[in-house]
């Protein structure tokens, strides 16, 4: 066995608690309590089809109902494709996971039932795998055999391979040959054939699986391919980590998803010449996102992050990382993970130190990295925070929301980023992934074409922070070394410029927006708030005029020709929240409701609409409990804006010069 020496496994067995063993048994009871079921052909498709199209939540998977799939919200039954194929993909995942878990259980308990179950699963897949039909059709992805995408092949094969490593010594030479030739080699060769020449978390997963199989089979060509070729592991690390160590795709979920793959390889390779720990971007990637925990206690749901994936639950990464590379950051990450749960888990047992040091859980902090393009500002005294996204374009898993804004008050999201849902659900491409469902500029209700924003200025004063950013569509479209599908409208954003300057004052966040619109397209400065609109009486109810993602908006109201207005919101569990808006020309104000995430409740949308050739707005977000702030005396010239903020009985007069990026409290 390569994963652990005999001495290491003896120590693990000695430390294993009854509760850990029982958890392993419980987590695999579907496989343990039923006859082994392996598809005889390539009928499995994609697990992300297994979502309710209306609510965007995962369907309830039932081992005894391969042709009946129910929504947990309202019990509605779904039948046929794509749900049946997704049911089989889920089963393949359970089988693969069981090979690893039950193989480990056999070592921990010496119970032959676990060995026999793994043996039966592996031999069944080895029987059918070479004859599985190659099939696919999943957006952005190569094909699969047991499943419908190359990524899923890699995810299953790494667990099948590690399970085989656990029980290899108990198999006959004939059984070993069958599994190694018809399953592991077949799988590795298929993955080599279909690994794509691109930077991507998928390729990290694929490389890691090929590398693990290479270690188990002592196959040098597999190891060389996985580690050292273009788009191999080191190439991905060297080119895919940007700035202080953020994975280029810009999703914290996929950042750690790529690292999960890398660690699955490293856990077997760490004491061999094939270890990747010497690559400096490995530790940078492990550490950097820990700076991005918000005062909600979670990561922001930037880009493709399915609801729930924003939670810091990565014991499987940080137990191993802390033992190999002990540091304060990893100790704090583990302290955060174990605030409310026991450390009695498999990852701590297999890879953790005997006793963790005392460490403080991670806390939200102000952080600014120009290359990564994420700025977070925290007001500790009031527990308010702002995140401004000015990140470079990240490809497939990015959202089209340059200069997007998140605001929290008292540790609660007010202006959230929604993330997304399962990619097979209509709400993913139809709603969550669109520009229109983010707190940013939308043109013609179309998706922003890819652009790398410019950070014009970042300043910190005694009582403020200023971040000045520009998205300039007069420049060439951004691109990445990663496959993409055009889901944007370049013509809509042609020659548009969007300059968003944020002035952070702790209990107030003020934004200055200057939008160049030479072709007089429909501009919508969009805000969605986790609350309810106040004061509808000054608006007229209308039919929803929007197309695209917000065509599903309901309770739409409009007031036209506004230059100064205040929009209030009722916030559950908090004081009301107000946006004070002054523009330099007439704008229309459209309000309505559209889905939150999950789509079982709604957000309150406010759109500031204009077709003028240049739109200038000042928006004051009052995050205070007293809600006493007012915005007054706004004036513009070609280079400057002056504005007065009254708050807590005091008035402050400010000037910002756009040409010199100079902010002055007059």
CSV table of C-alpha atoms in Angstrom, one decimal, residues 81-512:
chain,number,residue,atom,x,y,z
A,81,UNK,CA,-33.9,12.6,-18.8
A,82,UNK,CA,-31.8,14.4,-17.8
A,83,UNK,CA,-32.7,13.2,-14.3
A,84,UNK,CA,-32.3,9.4,-14.9
A,85,UNK,CA,-28.8,9.7,-16.3
A,86,UNK,CA,-27.9,12.0,-13.4
A,87,UNK,CA,-29.2,9.4,-11.0
A,88,UNK,CA,-26.7,6.9,-12.4
A,89,UNK,CA,-23.9,9.5,-12.1
A,90,UNK,CA,-24.7,9.9,-8.4
A,91,UNK,CA,-24.5,6.1,-8.0
A,92,UNK,CA,-21.1,6.0,-9.7
A,93,UNK,CA,-19.9,8.6,-7.3
A,94,UNK,CA,-21.2,6.6,-4.3
A,95,UNK,CA,-19.5,3.4,-5.6
A,96,UNK,CA,-16.2,5.2,-6.1
A,97,UNK,CA,-16.3,6.9,-2.7
A,98,UNK,CA,-17.2,3.5,-1.1
A,99,UNK,CA,-14.1,1.9,-2.6
A,100,UNK,CA,-11.9,4.4,-0.7
A,101,UNK,CA,-13.9,4.6,2.5
A,102,UNK,CA,-14.6,0.9,2.8
A,103,UNK,CA,-11.0,0.0,1.9
A,104,UNK,CA,-9.9,2.2,4.8
A,105,UNK,CA,-12.6,0.6,7.0
A,106,UNK,CA,-11.1,-2.8,6.3
A,107,UNK,CA,-7.8,-1.7,7.6
A,108,UNK,CA,-9.3,-0.1,10.7
A,109,UNK,CA,-11.6,-3.0,11.6
A,110,UNK,CA,-10.2,-6.1,9.9
A,111,UNK,CA,-13.8,-6.9,8.9
A,112,UNK,CA,-13.9,-8.9,5.7
A,113,UNK,CA,-17.3,-7.5,4.6
A,114,UNK,CA,-15.6,-4.2,3.7
A,115,UNK,CA,-12.9,-5.8,1.7
A,116,UNK,CA,-15.4,-8.0,-0.2
A,117,UNK,CA,-17.6,-5.0,-1.1
A,118,UNK,CA,-14.6,-3.1,-2.5
A,119,UNK,CA,-13.4,-6.1,-4.4
A,120,UNK,CA,-16.9,-6.6,-5.9
A,121,UNK,CA,-17.2,-3.0,-7.0
A,122,UNK,CA,-13.8,-2.8,-8.6
A,123,UNK,CA,-14.1,-6.1,-10.5
A,124,UNK,CA,-17.6,-5.1,-11.7
A,125,UNK,CA,-16.3,-1.8,-13.1
A,126,UNK,CA,-13.3,-3.6,-14.6
A,127,UNK,CA,-15.7,-5.9,-16.4
A,128,UNK,CA,-17.7,-3.2,-18.0
A,129,UNK,CA,-15.4,-0.1,-18.2
A,130,UNK,CA,-13.5,-0.8,-21.5
A,131,UNK,CA,-16.8,-1.2,-23.3
A,132,UNK,CA,-18.6,1.9,-21.9
A,133,UNK,CA,-19.6,4.2,-24.8
A,134,UNK,CA,-17.8,7.5,-25.0
A,135,UNK,CA,-20.4,10.2,-24.5
A,136,UNK,CA,-20.7,13.8,-23.4
A,137,UNK,CA,-22.3,17.0,-24.5
A,138,UNK,CA,-21.8,18.9,-21.2
A,139,UNK,CA,-20.9,22.6,-21.8
A,140,UNK,CA,-17.2,23.3,-21.7
A,141,UNK,CA,-16.3,19.7,-21.0
A,142,UNK,CA,-14.6,16.8,-22.7
A,143,UNK,CA,-16.5,13.4,-22.9
A,144,UNK,CA,-16.6,10.6,-20.4
A,145,UNK,CA,-17.1,6.8,-20.4
A,146,UNK,CA,-18.6,5.8,-17.1
A,147,UNK,CA,-20.0,9.4,-16.9
A,148,UNK,CA,-20.6,12.2,-19.4
A,149,UNK,CA,-17.6,14.4,-18.8
A,150,UNK,CA,-13.8,13.9,-18.4
A,151,UNK,CA,-13.9,15.6,-15.0
A,152,UNK,CA,-16.3,13.0,-13.7
A,153,UNK,CA,-14.1,10.2,-15.0
A,154,UNK,CA,-11.2,11.7,-13.0
A,155,UNK,CA,-13.2,12.2,-9.9
A,156,UNK,CA,-14.4,8.6,-9.9
A,157,UNK,CA,-11.1,7.1,-10.9
A,158,UNK,CA,-9.1,8.7,-8.2
A,159,UNK,CA,-11.3,7.1,-5.5
A,160,UNK,CA,-11.4,3.8,-7.4
A,161,UNK,CA,-7.6,3.9,-7.6
A,162,UNK,CA,-7.1,4.8,-3.9
A,163,UNK,CA,-9.5,2.1,-2.9
A,164,UNK,CA,-7.6,-0.4,-5.0
A,165,UNK,CA,-4.4,0.6,-3.2
A,166,UNK,CA,-6.0,-0.2,0.1
A,167,UNK,CA,-7.0,-3.8,-0.8
A,168,UNK,CA,-4.4,-4.7,-3.5
A,169,UNK,CA,-2.5,-7.0,-1.1
A,170,UNK,CA,-5.7,-9.1,-0.5
A,171,UNK,CA,-6.4,-9.7,-4.2
A,172,UNK,CA,-5.2,-12.6,-6.3
A,173,UNK,CA,-2.7,-11.8,-9.1
A,174,UNK,CA,-5.5,-12.4,-11.6
A,175,UNK,CA,-7.8,-9.9,-9.9
A,176,UNK,CA,-5.0,-7.4,-9.7
A,177,UNK,CA,-4.3,-7.7,-13.4
A,178,UNK,CA,-7.9,-7.3,-14.3
A,179,UNK,CA,-8.4,-4.2,-12.2
A,180,UNK,CA,-5.1,-2.6,-13.2
A,181,UNK,CA,-5.4,-3.3,-17.0
A,182,UNK,CA,-9.2,-3.0,-17.6
A,183,UNK,CA,-10.0,-0.2,-15.1
A,184,UNK,CA,-7.0,1.8,-14.0
A,185,UNK,CA,-4.9,1.8,-17.2
A,186,UNK,CA,-8.0,2.2,-19.3
A,187,UNK,CA,-9.0,5.1,-17.2
A,188,UNK,CA,-5.6,6.8,-17.2
A,189,UNK,CA,-5.3,6.4,-21.0
A,190,UNK,CA,-8.7,7.8,-21.5
A,191,UNK,CA,-7.9,10.8,-19.3
A,192,UNK,CA,-4.6,11.4,-21.1
A,193,UNK,CA,-6.5,11.4,-24.5
A,194,UNK,CA,-9.1,13.8,-23.3
A,195,UNK,CA,-7.2,16.2,-21.1
A,196,UNK,CA,-7.6,19.6,-22.6
A,197,UNK,CA,-4.9,22.1,-23.4
A,198,UNK,CA,-6.2,24.8,-21.1
A,199,UNK,CA,-5.8,26.3,-17.6
A,200,UNK,CA,-8.7,24.9,-15.6
A,201,UNK,CA,-9.7,23.2,-12.4
A,202,UNK,CA,-10.8,20.2,-14.5
A,203,UNK,CA,-7.3,19.7,-15.8
A,204,UNK,CA,-5.9,19.8,-12.2
A,205,UNK,CA,-8.3,17.0,-11.3
A,206,UNK,CA,-7.5,15.0,-14.4
A,207,UNK,CA,-3.7,15.5,-13.9
A,208,UNK,CA,-4.0,14.4,-10.2
A,209,UNK,CA,-5.9,11.2,-11.1
A,210,UNK,CA,-3.4,10.3,-13.8
A,211,UNK,CA,-0.6,11.0,-11.3
A,212,UNK,CA,-2.2,8.8,-8.6
A,213,UNK,CA,-2.6,6.0,-11.0
A,214,UNK,CA,1.0,6.5,-12.1
A,215,UNK,CA,2.2,6.2,-8.5
A,216,UNK,CA,0.1,3.1,-7.8
A,217,UNK,CA,1.1,1.3,-11.0
A,218,UNK,CA,4.7,2.7,-10.9
A,219,UNK,CA,4.2,4.0,-14.4
A,220,UNK,CA,6.6,6.8,-15.2
A,221,UNK,CA,4.9,7.9,-18.4
A,222,UNK,CA,1.7,8.7,-16.4
A,223,UNK,CA,3.7,10.6,-13.8
A,224,UNK,CA,5.6,12.6,-16.4
A,225,UNK,CA,2.4,13.5,-18.3
A,226,UNK,CA,0.6,14.5,-15.1
A,227,UNK,CA,3.4,16.7,-13.7
A,228,UNK,CA,5.7,18.1,-16.3
A,229,UNK,CA,3.9,18.5,-19.6
A,230,UNK,CA,2.3,21.7,-20.8
A,231,UNK,CA,-1.0,22.0,-18.9
A,232,UNK,CA,0.3,19.5,-16.3
A,233,UNK,CA,0.2,20.2,-12.6
A,234,UNK,CA,3.3,22.4,-12.5
A,235,UNK,CA,2.1,24.3,-15.6
A,236,UNK,CA,-1.3,24.8,-14.0
A,237,UNK,CA,0.2,26.1,-10.8
A,238,UNK,CA,2.7,28.4,-12.5
A,239,UNK,CA,0.2,30.0,-14.9
A,240,UNK,CA,-3.1,29.6,-13.1
A,241,UNK,CA,-2.3,31.3,-9.7
A,242,UNK,CA,-2.4,35.1,-10.0
A,243,UNK,CA,-1.2,37.8,-7.7
A,244,UNK,CA,-1.0,36.7,-4.1
A,245,UNK,CA,-2.2,33.3,-5.0
A,246,UNK,CA,-5.8,33.4,-6.3
A,247,UNK,CA,-6.8,30.7,-8.8
A,248,UNK,CA,-7.5,32.6,-12.1
A,249,UNK,CA,-11.1,31.4,-12.3
A,250,UNK,CA,-12.1,33.7,-9.5
A,251,UNK,CA,-14.3,31.3,-7.7
A,252,UNK,CA,-13.2,30.4,-4.2
A,253,UNK,CA,-15.0,27.1,-4.5
A,254,UNK,CA,-13.1,26.2,-7.7
A,255,UNK,CA,-9.9,27.6,-6.1
A,256,UNK,CA,-10.1,24.9,-3.4
A,257,UNK,CA,-11.6,22.4,-5.8
A,258,UNK,CA,-8.3,22.6,-7.8
A,259,UNK,CA,-6.3,22.3,-4.6
A,260,UNK,CA,-8.3,19.3,-3.4
A,261,UNK,CA,-7.2,17.5,-6.5
A,262,UNK,CA,-3.6,18.6,-6.0
A,263,UNK,CA,-3.7,17.4,-2.4
A,264,UNK,CA,-5.1,14.0,-3.3
A,265,UNK,CA,-1.9,13.5,-5.4
A,266,UNK,CA,0.3,15.1,-2.8
A,267,UNK,CA,-0.9,12.9,0.0
A,268,UNK,CA,0.6,10.0,-1.8
A,269,UNK,CA,3.6,11.8,-3.3
A,270,UNK,CA,4.7,13.9,-0.4
A,271,UNK,CA,7.6,11.6,0.5
A,272,UNK,CA,8.6,10.9,-3.1
A,273,UNK,CA,10.6,12.8,-5.7
A,274,UNK,CA,7.2,13.7,-7.3
A,275,UNK,CA,6.0,15.9,-4.5
A,276,UNK,CA,4.7,19.3,-5.7
A,277,UNK,CA,5.2,21.1,-2.4
A,278,UNK,CA,8.3,22.8,-3.7
A,279,UNK,CA,6.2,24.8,-6.1
A,280,UNK,CA,5.8,28.2,-4.3
A,281,UNK,CA,2.3,28.7,-5.7
A,282,UNK,CA,1.0,25.6,-3.9
A,283,UNK,CA,1.2,27.3,-0.5
A,284,UNK,CA,0.2,30.7,-1.8
A,285,UNK,CA,-3.0,29.2,-3.1
A,286,UNK,CA,-3.6,27.4,0.2
A,287,UNK,CA,-3.3,30.6,2.1
A,288,UNK,CA,-4.6,33.5,0.0
A,289,UNK,CA,-8.4,32.9,0.1
A,290,UNK,CA,-8.3,32.9,3.9
A,291,UNK,CA,-8.1,36.7,3.7
A,292,UNK,CA,-11.4,36.8,1.9
A,293,UNK,CA,-13.7,35.4,4.7
A,294,UNK,CA,-16.4,38.0,5.1
A,295,UNK,CA,-17.9,39.2,8.4
A,296,UNK,CA,-20.8,36.8,7.6
A,297,UNK,CA,-18.4,34.0,8.6
A,298,UNK,CA,-18.4,32.7,5.0
A,299,UNK,CA,-16.5,33.3,1.8
A,300,UNK,CA,-18.2,35.6,-0.8
A,301,UNK,CA,-20.1,33.6,-3.4
A,302,UNK,CA,-18.1,35.1,-6.2
A,303,UNK,CA,-18.6,33.6,-9.7
A,304,UNK,CA,-19.7,30.0,-9.9
A,305,UNK,CA,-20.3,29.0,-6.3
A,306,UNK,CA,-23.4,26.9,-5.6
A,307,UNK,CA,-25.2,27.8,-2.5
A,308,UNK,CA,-23.4,26.1,0.4
A,309,UNK,CA,-20.0,26.0,-1.2
A,310,UNK,CA,-19.2,29.4,0.4
A,311,UNK,CA,-18.8,27.7,3.8
A,312,UNK,CA,-15.4,27.1,5.3
A,313,UNK,CA,-15.5,23.3,5.8
A,314,UNK,CA,-12.2,22.3,4.2
A,315,UNK,CA,-10.8,20.0,7.0
A,316,UNK,CA,-9.7,17.6,4.2
A,317,UNK,CA,-7.3,20.4,3.0
A,318,UNK,CA,-6.1,22.1,6.1
A,319,UNK,CA,-5.5,19.0,8.3
A,320,UNK,CA,-2.9,17.8,5.8
A,321,UNK,CA,-1.6,21.3,5.1
A,322,UNK,CA,-1.0,22.1,8.7
A,323,UNK,CA,0.9,18.9,9.4
A,324,UNK,CA,3.1,19.4,6.4
A,325,UNK,CA,3.5,23.1,6.6
A,326,UNK,CA,2.5,24.4,10.1
A,327,UNK,CA,1.6,28.1,10.2
A,328,UNK,CA,-0.8,30.5,11.9
A,329,UNK,CA,-3.0,30.8,8.8
A,330,UNK,CA,-3.8,27.0,8.7
A,331,UNK,CA,-4.2,26.8,12.5
A,332,UNK,CA,-6.8,29.6,12.3
A,333,UNK,CA,-8.6,27.9,9.4
A,334,UNK,CA,-8.9,24.8,11.4
A,335,UNK,CA,-10.0,26.7,14.5
A,336,UNK,CA,-12.8,28.2,12.3
A,337,UNK,CA,-13.8,24.8,10.9
A,338,UNK,CA,-14.0,23.3,14.4
A,339,UNK,CA,-15.8,26.1,16.2
A,340,UNK,CA,-19.1,24.2,16.2
A,341,UNK,CA,-18.1,20.6,15.2
A,342,UNK,CA,-15.9,17.9,16.6
A,343,UNK,CA,-12.5,17.2,15.2
A,344,UNK,CA,-13.4,13.5,15.2
A,345,UNK,CA,-13.1,13.0,11.5
A,346,UNK,CA,-11.2,10.9,8.9
A,347,UNK,CA,-8.9,13.8,7.7
A,348,UNK,CA,-7.7,14.5,11.2
A,349,UNK,CA,-7.2,10.8,11.9
A,350,UNK,CA,-5.2,10.2,8.7
A,351,UNK,CA,-3.3,13.4,8.2
A,352,UNK,CA,-3.6,15.7,11.2
A,353,UNK,CA,-1.3,16.4,14.1
A,354,UNK,CA,-2.1,14.8,17.4
A,355,UNK,CA,-3.1,18.1,19.0
A,356,UNK,CA,-3.8,21.4,17.3
A,357,UNK,CA,-2.4,24.6,18.8
A,358,UNK,CA,-4.6,27.2,20.3
A,359,UNK,CA,-5.6,29.6,17.6
A,360,UNK,CA,-8.2,32.3,16.9
A,361,UNK,CA,-10.7,31.6,14.2
A,362,UNK,CA,-10.4,33.5,11.0
A,363,UNK,CA,-11.9,37.0,11.1
A,364,UNK,CA,-12.9,39.3,8.3
A,365,UNK,CA,-10.1,41.8,7.5
A,366,UNK,CA,-9.6,44.6,5.1
A,367,UNK,CA,-7.5,43.3,2.2
A,368,UNK,CA,-6.5,44.7,-1.1
A,369,UNK,CA,-4.6,42.9,-3.9
A,370,UNK,CA,-4.5,44.7,-7.2
A,371,UNK,CA,-3.5,41.7,-9.3
A,372,UNK,CA,-6.3,39.5,-7.8
A,373,UNK,CA,-8.8,42.4,-8.1
A,374,UNK,CA,-10.7,41.9,-4.9
A,375,UNK,CA,-10.8,44.7,-2.3
A,376,UNK,CA,-12.5,44.2,1.0
A,377,UNK,CA,-13.0,47.0,3.5
A,378,UNK,CA,-14.1,46.2,7.1
A,379,UNK,CA,-15.4,48.5,9.8
A,380,UNK,CA,-14.7,46.5,12.9
A,381,UNK,CA,-16.5,48.7,15.3
A,382,UNK,CA,-19.8,48.4,13.5
A,383,UNK,CA,-19.1,45.0,11.8
A,384,UNK,CA,-19.9,46.4,8.3
A,385,UNK,CA,-18.0,45.4,5.2
A,386,UNK,CA,-17.7,46.2,1.5
A,387,UNK,CA,-16.3,44.0,-1.3
A,388,UNK,CA,-15.5,45.5,-4.7
A,389,UNK,CA,-14.7,43.0,-7.5
A,390,UNK,CA,-12.3,44.4,-10.1
A,391,UNK,CA,-10.8,41.1,-11.0
A,392,UNK,CA,-9.5,40.1,-14.4
A,393,UNK,CA,-11.7,37.9,-16.5
A,394,UNK,CA,-11.5,34.2,-15.4
A,395,UNK,CA,-13.1,32.2,-18.1
A,396,UNK,CA,-15.8,29.5,-17.8
A,397,UNK,CA,-16.6,29.8,-14.1
A,398,UNK,CA,-16.6,33.6,-14.1
A,399,UNK,CA,-19.7,35.8,-13.9
A,400,UNK,CA,-20.1,38.9,-16.1
A,401,UNK,CA,-20.1,41.4,-13.2
A,402,UNK,CA,-17.1,43.6,-13.4
A,403,UNK,CA,-17.0,46.2,-10.7
A,404,UNK,CA,-19.7,44.3,-8.8
A,405,UNK,CA,-20.4,45.3,-5.2
A,406,UNK,CA,-21.2,43.4,-2.0
A,407,UNK,CA,-22.2,45.2,1.2
A,408,UNK,CA,-22.8,43.7,4.6
A,409,UNK,CA,-24.2,45.4,7.8
A,410,UNK,CA,-23.8,43.9,11.2
A,411,UNK,CA,-22.4,40.7,9.7
A,412,UNK,CA,-25.5,40.3,7.5
A,413,UNK,CA,-25.5,40.6,3.7
A,414,UNK,CA,-27.5,43.6,2.4
A,415,UNK,CA,-26.3,43.7,-1.2
A,416,UNK,CA,-25.2,40.1,-1.7
A,417,UNK,CA,-23.5,38.1,-4.5
A,418,UNK,CA,-25.9,35.2,-5.2
A,419,UNK,CA,-23.4,32.7,-6.6
A,420,UNK,CA,-25.3,30.1,-8.6
A,421,UNK,CA,-27.1,26.8,-8.6
A,422,UNK,CA,-26.5,23.4,-10.3
A,423,UNK,CA,-25.4,24.0,-13.8
A,424,UNK,CA,-28.0,21.7,-15.3
A,425,UNK,CA,-30.8,23.8,-13.8
A,426,UNK,CA,-32.2,26.6,-16.0
A,427,UNK,CA,-31.6,29.2,-13.3
A,428,UNK,CA,-27.8,28.8,-13.7
A,429,UNK,CA,-27.4,30.2,-17.3
A,430,UNK,CA,-30.9,31.7,-17.3
A,431,UNK,CA,-30.5,33.8,-14.2
A,432,UNK,CA,-27.6,33.6,-11.7
A,433,UNK,CA,-24.7,33.8,-14.1
A,434,UNK,CA,-25.9,37.0,-15.8
A,435,UNK,CA,-24.7,40.6,-15.4
A,436,UNK,CA,-28.3,41.6,-14.6
A,437,UNK,CA,-28.4,39.6,-11.4
A,438,UNK,CA,-25.3,41.4,-9.9
A,439,UNK,CA,-24.8,44.8,-8.3
A,440,UNK,CA,-23.2,46.5,-11.3
A,441,UNK,CA,-23.8,48.1,-14.7
A,442,UNK,CA,-26.0,46.3,-17.3
A,443,UNK,CA,-26.3,47.5,-20.9
A,444,UNK,CA,-29.4,46.5,-22.9
A,445,UNK,CA,-30.0,43.8,-20.2
A,446,UNK,CA,-27.1,41.8,-21.9
A,447,UNK,CA,-24.1,40.2,-20.3
A,448,UNK,CA,-20.9,42.3,-20.1
A,449,UNK,CA,-18.3,41.2,-22.6
A,450,UNK,CA,-15.0,40.1,-21.0
A,451,UNK,CA,-12.9,42.9,-19.7
A,452,UNK,CA,-10.0,43.3,-17.3
A,453,UNK,CA,-10.7,46.4,-15.2
A,454,UNK,CA,-8.1,48.9,-14.3
A,455,UNK,CA,-7.4,49.9,-10.7
A,456,UNK,CA,-6.9,53.7,-11.0
A,457,UNK,CA,-6.4,54.5,-7.3
A,458,UNK,CA,-6.4,52.9,-3.8
A,459,UNK,CA,-6.1,55.3,-0.9
A,460,UNK,CA,-6.4,54.9,2.8
A,461,UNK,CA,-6.9,58.0,5.0
A,462,UNK,CA,-7.5,58.3,8.8
A,463,UNK,CA,-11.2,57.8,8.4
A,464,UNK,CA,-11.8,56.6,4.9
A,465,UNK,CA,-10.7,54.2,2.1
A,466,UNK,CA,-11.1,55.1,-1.5
A,467,UNK,CA,-11.0,52.6,-4.4
A,468,UNK,CA,-11.3,53.9,-8.0
A,469,UNK,CA,-11.8,51.4,-10.8
A,470,UNK,CA,-12.5,51.4,-14.5
A,471,UNK,CA,-14.1,48.9,-16.9
A,472,UNK,CA,-13.2,50.2,-20.3
A,473,UNK,CA,-14.9,48.5,-23.3
A,474,UNK,CA,-13.0,50.7,-25.8
A,475,UNK,CA,-10.1,48.3,-25.1
A,476,UNK,CA,-9.8,44.8,-26.6
A,477,UNK,CA,-11.8,42.0,-25.0
A,478,UNK,CA,-10.0,40.1,-22.3
A,479,UNK,CA,-9.1,36.5,-22.9
A,480,UNK,CA,-7.8,33.6,-20.9
A,481,UNK,CA,-5.9,30.4,-21.8
A,482,UNK,CA,-9.1,28.4,-21.1
A,483,UNK,CA,-12.0,27.4,-23.3
A,484,UNK,CA,-15.0,29.7,-23.2
A,485,UNK,CA,-18.4,29.9,-24.8
A,486,UNK,CA,-19.6,33.3,-25.9
A,487,UNK,CA,-22.5,34.2,-23.6
A,488,UNK,CA,-22.1,38.0,-23.8
A,489,UNK,CA,-23.0,40.8,-26.1
A,490,UNK,CA,-20.0,42.7,-27.4
A,491,UNK,CA,-22.1,45.1,-29.5
A,492,UNK,CA,-24.1,46.2,-26.4
A,493,UNK,CA,-20.9,47.3,-24.6
A,494,UNK,CA,-19.1,48.7,-27.6
A,495,UNK,CA,-17.1,51.8,-26.4
A,496,UNK,CA,-18.9,51.9,-23.1
A,497,UNK,CA,-16.8,53.0,-20.1
A,498,UNK,CA,-17.8,52.4,-16.5
A,499,UNK,CA,-15.8,54.1,-13.8
A,500,UNK,CA,-16.9,53.2,-10.2
A,501,UNK,CA,-15.2,55.0,-7.3
A,502,UNK,CA,-16.1,53.7,-3.8
A,503,UNK,CA,-15.5,55.9,-0.8
A,504,UNK,CA,-15.7,53.7,2.4
A,505,UNK,CA,-16.6,55.5,5.6
A,506,UNK,CA,-17.5,52.5,7.8
A,507,UNK,CA,-21.2,53.1,8.4
A,508,UNK,CA,-21.6,54.7,5.0
A,509,UNK,CA,-20.5,53.6,1.6
A,510,UNK,CA,-20.6,56.2,-1.2
A,511,UNK,CA,-20.1,55.4,-4.9
A,512,UNK,CA,-19.4,57.7,-7.7
